[in-house]
Amino acid sequence: MKKLLSLTLCLVLILSLTTGSALAAFTDQGTIQHSEAVNRCVELNIIGGYADGSYRPQSNVTRAELSKMLSVALNGGSIPALPS
């Protein structure tokens, strides 16, 4: 689990090295500490926030959310198609 968390953090740090032009408009934008990294992940379709328009930076990431972020990041920004 620590390796997976380390991989995710490395990915976010690498993505934060490039500045993004699109700004994510979350309802709790003022509470996000690393907004450049968050904006870059939004640009790459890795994260999108919650249905109510919030980002919830204080909340824990669930296994399902982490799985989606990793699979989208490894698939070039698109959600992988499931085999039928």
Tab-separated table of N, CA and C in Angstrom:
chain	number	residue	atom	x	y	z
A	1	MET	N	0.825	-1.189	0.000
A	1	MET	CA	0.000	0.000	0.000
A	1	MET	C	0.869	1.251	0.000
A	2	LYS	N	1.998	1.202	0.715
A	2	LYS	CA	2.880	2.361	0.753
A	2	LYS	C	3.480	2.637	-0.620
A	3	LYS	N	3.786	1.573	-1.370
A	3	LYS	CA	4.342	1.752	-2.709
A	3	LYS	C	3.326	2.411	-3.632
A	4	LEU	N	2.072	2.022	-3.510
A	4	LEU	CA	1.019	2.597	-4.329
A	4	LEU	C	0.825	4.069	-4.005
A	5	LEU	N	0.834	4.402	-2.733
A	5	LEU	CA	0.705	5.796	-2.325
A	5	LEU	C	1.905	6.606	-2.800
A	6	SER	N	3.096	6.026	-2.714
A	6	SER	CA	4.300	6.707	-3.188
A	6	SER	C	4.234	6.955	-4.687
A	7	LEU	N	3.745	5.976	-5.429
A	7	LEU	CA	3.599	6.130	-6.874
A	7	LEU	C	2.634	7.261	-7.207
A	8	THR	N	1.531	7.310	-6.490
A	8	THR	CA	0.544	8.358	-6.719
A	8	THR	C	1.119	9.729	-6.401
A	9	LEU	N	1.820	9.840	-5.290
A	9	LEU	CA	2.416	11.122	-4.935
A	9	LEU	C	3.470	11.550	-5.945
A	10	CYS	N	4.262	10.610	-6.435
A	10	CYS	CA	5.264	10.928	-7.457
A	10	CYS	C	4.586	11.427	-8.728
A	11	LEU	N	3.494	10.774	-9.101
A	11	LEU	CA	2.758	11.196	-10.282
A	11	LEU	C	2.249	12.620	-10.140
A	12	VAL	N	1.692	12.935	-8.988
A	12	VAL	CA	1.183	14.285	-8.757
A	12	VAL	C	2.321	15.297	-8.780
A	13	LEU	N	3.457	14.958	-8.186
A	13	LEU	CA	4.595	15.874	-8.198
A	13	LEU	C	5.128	16.096	-9.603
A	14	ILE	N	5.198	15.044	-10.398
A	14	ILE	CA	5.663	15.186	-11.776
A	14	ILE	C	4.702	16.059	-12.573
A	15	LEU	N	3.418	15.844	-12.376
A	15	LEU	CA	2.433	16.637	-13.094
A	15	LEU	C	2.435	18.097	-12.651
A	16	SER	N	2.872	18.349	-11.434
A	16	SER	CA	2.882	19.724	-10.942
A	16	SER	C	4.052	20.527	-11.493
A	17	LEU	N	5.012	19.873	-12.140
A	17	LEU	CA	6.147	20.589	-12.700
A	17	LEU	C	5.764	21.425	-13.911
A	18	THR	N	4.733	21.004	-14.610
A	18	THR	CA	4.267	21.784	-15.748
A	18	THR	C	3.071	22.607	-15.330
A	19	THR	N	3.033	23.827	-15.792
A	19	THR	CA	1.920	24.690	-15.407
A	19	THR	C	0.771	24.492	-16.367
A	20	GLY	N	-0.409	24.418	-15.840
A	20	GLY	CA	-1.589	24.228	-16.661
A	20	GLY	C	-2.295	25.550	-16.916
A	21	SER	N	-3.038	25.598	-17.990
A	21	SER	CA	-3.738	26.828	-18.321
A	21	SER	C	-5.190	26.801	-17.857
A	22	ALA	N	-5.771	25.610	-17.777
A	22	ALA	CA	-7.158	25.514	-17.347
A	22	ALA	C	-7.233	25.493	-15.830
A	23	LEU	N	-8.145	26.264	-15.300
A	23	LEU	CA	-8.314	26.304	-13.854
A	23	LEU	C	-9.579	25.556	-13.478
A	24	ALA	N	-9.441	24.635	-12.551
A	24	ALA	CA	-10.600	23.902	-12.061
A	24	ALA	C	-11.393	24.818	-11.148
A	25	ALA	N	-12.679	24.852	-11.325
A	25	ALA	CA	-13.531	25.717	-10.521
A	25	ALA	C	-14.312	24.866	-9.534
A	26	PHE	N	-13.646	24.446	-8.471
A	26	PHE	CA	-14.309	23.682	-7.422
A	26	PHE	C	-14.912	24.647	-6.415
A	27	THR	N	-15.995	24.214	-5.765
A	27	THR	CA	-16.651	25.083	-4.792
A	27	THR	C	-15.784	25.321	-3.559
A	28	ASP	N	-14.840	24.422	-3.291
A	28	ASP	CA	-13.938	24.574	-2.154
A	28	ASP	C	-12.509	24.883	-2.618
A	29	GLN	N	-12.379	25.650	-3.694
A	29	GLN	CA	-11.083	25.986	-4.297
A	29	GLN	C	-10.135	26.637	-3.290
A	30	GLY	N	-10.648	27.416	-2.371
A	30	GLY	CA	-9.813	28.115	-1.400
A	30	GLY	C	-9.116	27.200	-0.408
A	31	THR	N	-9.572	25.980	-0.256
A	31	THR	CA	-8.960	25.057	0.706
A	31	THR	C	-7.938	24.123	0.069
A	32	ILE	N	-7.750	24.218	-1.246
A	32	ILE	CA	-6.806	23.356	-1.949
A	32	ILE	C	-5.420	23.970	-1.850
A	33	GLN	N	-4.465	23.216	-1.276
A	33	GLN	CA	-3.117	23.742	-1.066
A	33	GLN	C	-2.262	23.693	-2.324
A	34	HIS	N	-2.338	22.646	-3.085
A	34	HIS	CA	-1.496	22.478	-4.275
A	34	HIS	C	-2.369	22.593	-5.519
A	35	SER	N	-2.908	23.779	-5.743
A	35	SER	CA	-3.890	23.962	-6.806
A	35	SER	C	-3.306	23.752	-8.200
A	36	GLU	N	-2.016	24.033	-8.397
A	36	GLU	CA	-1.413	23.808	-9.720
A	36	GLU	C	-1.437	22.322	-10.083
A	37	ALA	N	-1.085	21.472	-9.122
A	37	ALA	CA	-1.097	20.026	-9.361
A	37	ALA	C	-2.526	19.536	-9.585
A	38	VAL	N	-3.461	20.050	-8.817
A	38	VAL	CA	-4.865	19.659	-8.974
A	38	VAL	C	-5.365	20.093	-10.346
A	39	ASN	N	-5.056	21.315	-10.757
A	39	ASN	CA	-5.490	21.800	-12.062
A	39	ASN	C	-4.902	20.966	-13.190
A	40	ARG	N	-3.652	20.572	-13.055
A	40	ARG	CA	-3.011	19.746	-14.089
A	40	ARG	C	-3.671	18.372	-14.161
A	41	CYS	N	-4.003	17.783	-13.022
A	41	CYS	CA	-4.688	16.486	-13.007
A	41	CYS	C	-6.089	16.603	-13.607
A	42	VAL	N	-6.746	17.736	-13.412
A	42	VAL	CA	-8.053	17.955	-14.037
A	42	VAL	C	-7.885	18.051	-15.549
A	43	GLU	N	-6.857	18.772	-16.004
A	43	GLU	CA	-6.581	18.880	-17.443
A	43	GLU	C	-6.360	17.515	-18.080
A	44	LEU	N	-5.671	16.646	-17.364
A	44	LEU	CA	-5.354	15.311	-17.878
A	44	LEU	C	-6.475	14.306	-17.651
A	45	ASN	N	-7.602	14.762	-17.113
A	45	ASN	CA	-8.778	13.927	-16.865
A	45	ASN	C	-8.526	12.856	-15.805
A	46	ILE	N	-7.531	13.062	-14.949
A	46	ILE	CA	-7.232	12.090	-13.898
A	46	ILE	C	-8.190	12.260	-12.732
A	47	ILE	N	-8.532	13.493	-12.434
A	47	ILE	CA	-9.506	13.778	-11.379
A	47	ILE	C	-10.565	14.713	-11.932
A	48	GLY	N	-11.713	14.733	-11.282
A	48	GLY	CA	-12.778	15.606	-11.754
A	48	GLY	C	-13.622	16.182	-10.642
A	49	GLY	N	-13.337	15.809	-9.424
A	49	GLY	CA	-14.138	16.310	-8.321
A	49	GLY	C	-15.403	15.491	-8.130
A	50	TYR	N	-16.263	15.983	-7.278
A	50	TYR	CA	-17.501	15.286	-6.926
A	50	TYR	C	-18.687	15.929	-7.634
A	51	ALA	N	-19.807	15.251	-7.627
A	51	ALA	CA	-21.005	15.703	-8.340
A	51	ALA	C	-21.515	17.055	-7.843
A	52	ASP	N	-21.248	17.385	-6.582
A	52	ASP	CA	-21.715	18.665	-6.041
A	52	ASP	C	-20.766	19.818	-6.376
A	53	GLY	N	-19.716	19.551	-7.167
A	53	GLY	CA	-18.788	20.591	-7.582
A	53	GLY	C	-17.624	20.812	-6.638
A	54	SER	N	-17.495	19.977	-5.618
A	54	SER	CA	-16.412	20.138	-4.642
A	54	SER	C	-15.248	19.214	-4.966
A	55	TYR	N	-14.113	19.496	-4.358
A	55	TYR	CA	-12.907	18.680	-4.515
A	55	TYR	C	-12.635	17.879	-3.245
A	56	ARG	N	-12.981	18.420	-2.104
A	56	ARG	CA	-12.819	17.788	-0.787
A	56	ARG	C	-11.372	17.380	-0.496
A	57	PRO	N	-10.460	18.353	-0.413
A	57	PRO	CA	-9.052	18.018	-0.187
A	57	PRO	C	-8.771	17.395	1.177
A	58	GLN	N	-9.653	17.570	2.149
A	58	GLN	CA	-9.427	16.991	3.468
A	58	GLN	C	-9.915	15.550	3.563
A	59	SER	N	-10.668	15.097	2.587
A	59	SER	CA	-11.214	13.731	2.619
A	59	SER	C	-10.158	12.713	2.202
A	60	ASN	N	-10.319	11.501	2.692
A	60	ASN	CA	-9.452	10.400	2.282
A	60	ASN	C	-9.857	9.916	0.905
A	61	VAL	N	-8.894	9.466	0.130
A	61	VAL	CA	-9.157	8.888	-1.184
A	61	VAL	C	-9.534	7.432	-0.988
A	62	THR	N	-10.638	7.021	-1.588
A	62	THR	CA	-11.069	5.623	-1.470
A	62	THR	C	-10.282	4.752	-2.450
A	63	ARG	N	-10.369	3.458	-2.254
A	63	ARG	CA	-9.696	2.523	-3.165
A	63	ARG	C	-10.224	2.666	-4.586
A	64	ALA	N	-11.526	2.843	-4.709
A	64	ALA	CA	-12.131	2.981	-6.031
A	64	ALA	C	-11.630	4.246	-6.728
A	65	GLU	N	-11.547	5.348	-5.981
A	65	GLU	CA	-11.057	6.599	-6.567
A	65	GLU	C	-9.601	6.476	-7.000
A	66	LEU	N	-8.781	5.866	-6.166
A	66	LEU	CA	-7.373	5.687	-6.502
A	66	LEU	C	-7.220	4.776	-7.709
A	67	SER	N	-8.012	3.716	-7.775
A	67	SER	CA	-7.969	2.810	-8.922
A	67	SER	C	-8.319	3.537	-10.209
A	68	LYS	N	-9.343	4.378	-10.147
A	68	LYS	CA	-9.746	5.139	-11.331
A	68	LYS	C	-8.651	6.120	-11.733
A	69	MET	N	-8.071	6.829	-10.766
A	69	MET	CA	-7.021	7.800	-11.083
A	69	MET	C	-5.825	7.128	-11.737
A	70	LEU	N	-5.406	5.995	-11.186
A	70	LEU	CA	-4.249	5.286	-11.743
A	70	LEU	C	-4.550	4.723	-13.129
A	71	SER	N	-5.722	4.133	-13.314
A	71	SER	CA	-6.033	3.546	-14.619
A	71	SER	C	-6.173	4.618	-15.692
A	72	VAL	N	-6.750	5.756	-15.355
A	72	VAL	CA	-6.864	6.855	-16.320
A	72	VAL	C	-5.486	7.430	-16.623
A	73	ALA	N	-4.654	7.607	-15.599
A	73	ALA	CA	-3.314	8.156	-15.803
A	73	ALA	C	-2.473	7.225	-16.677
A	74	LEU	N	-2.589	5.928	-16.468
A	74	LEU	CA	-1.823	4.963	-17.249
A	74	LEU	C	-2.398	4.729	-18.641
A	75	ASN	N	-3.631	5.192	-18.878
A	75	ASN	CA	-4.278	5.012	-20.166
A	75	ASN	C	-4.319	6.320	-20.969
A	76	GLY	N	-3.461	7.243	-20.644
A	76	GLY	CA	-3.350	8.473	-21.419
A	76	GLY	C	-4.477	9.455	-21.256
A	77	GLY	N	-5.157	9.415	-20.119
A	77	GLY	CA	-6.196	10.399	-19.832
A	77	GLY	C	-7.603	9.971	-20.178
A	78	SER	N	-7.767	8.757	-20.665
A	78	SER	CA	-9.128	8.290	-20.944
A	78	SER	C	-9.424	7.055	-20.105
A	79	ILE	N	-10.705	6.876	-19.829
A	79	ILE	CA	-11.116	5.736	-19.007
A	79	ILE	C	-11.007	4.478	-19.855
A	80	PRO	N	-10.260	3.469	-19.377
A	80	PRO	CA	-10.107	2.250	-20.170
A	80	PRO	C	-11.433	1.527	-20.371
A	81	ALA	N	-11.606	0.976	-21.544
A	81	ALA	CA	-12.823	0.209	-21.842
A	81	ALA	C	-12.686	-1.184	-21.228
A	82	LEU	N	-13.764	-1.631	-20.639
A	82	LEU	CA	-13.786	-2.975	-20.073
A	82	LEU	C	-14.093	-3.984	-21.156
A	83	PRO	N	-13.419	-5.121	-21.117
A	83	PRO	CA	-13.719	-6.149	-22.121
A	83	PRO	C	-15.115	-6.709	-21.904
A	84	SER	N	-15.790	-7.001	-22.996
A	84	SER	CA	-17.151	-7.526	-22.853
A	84	SER	C	-17.232	-9.001	-23.138
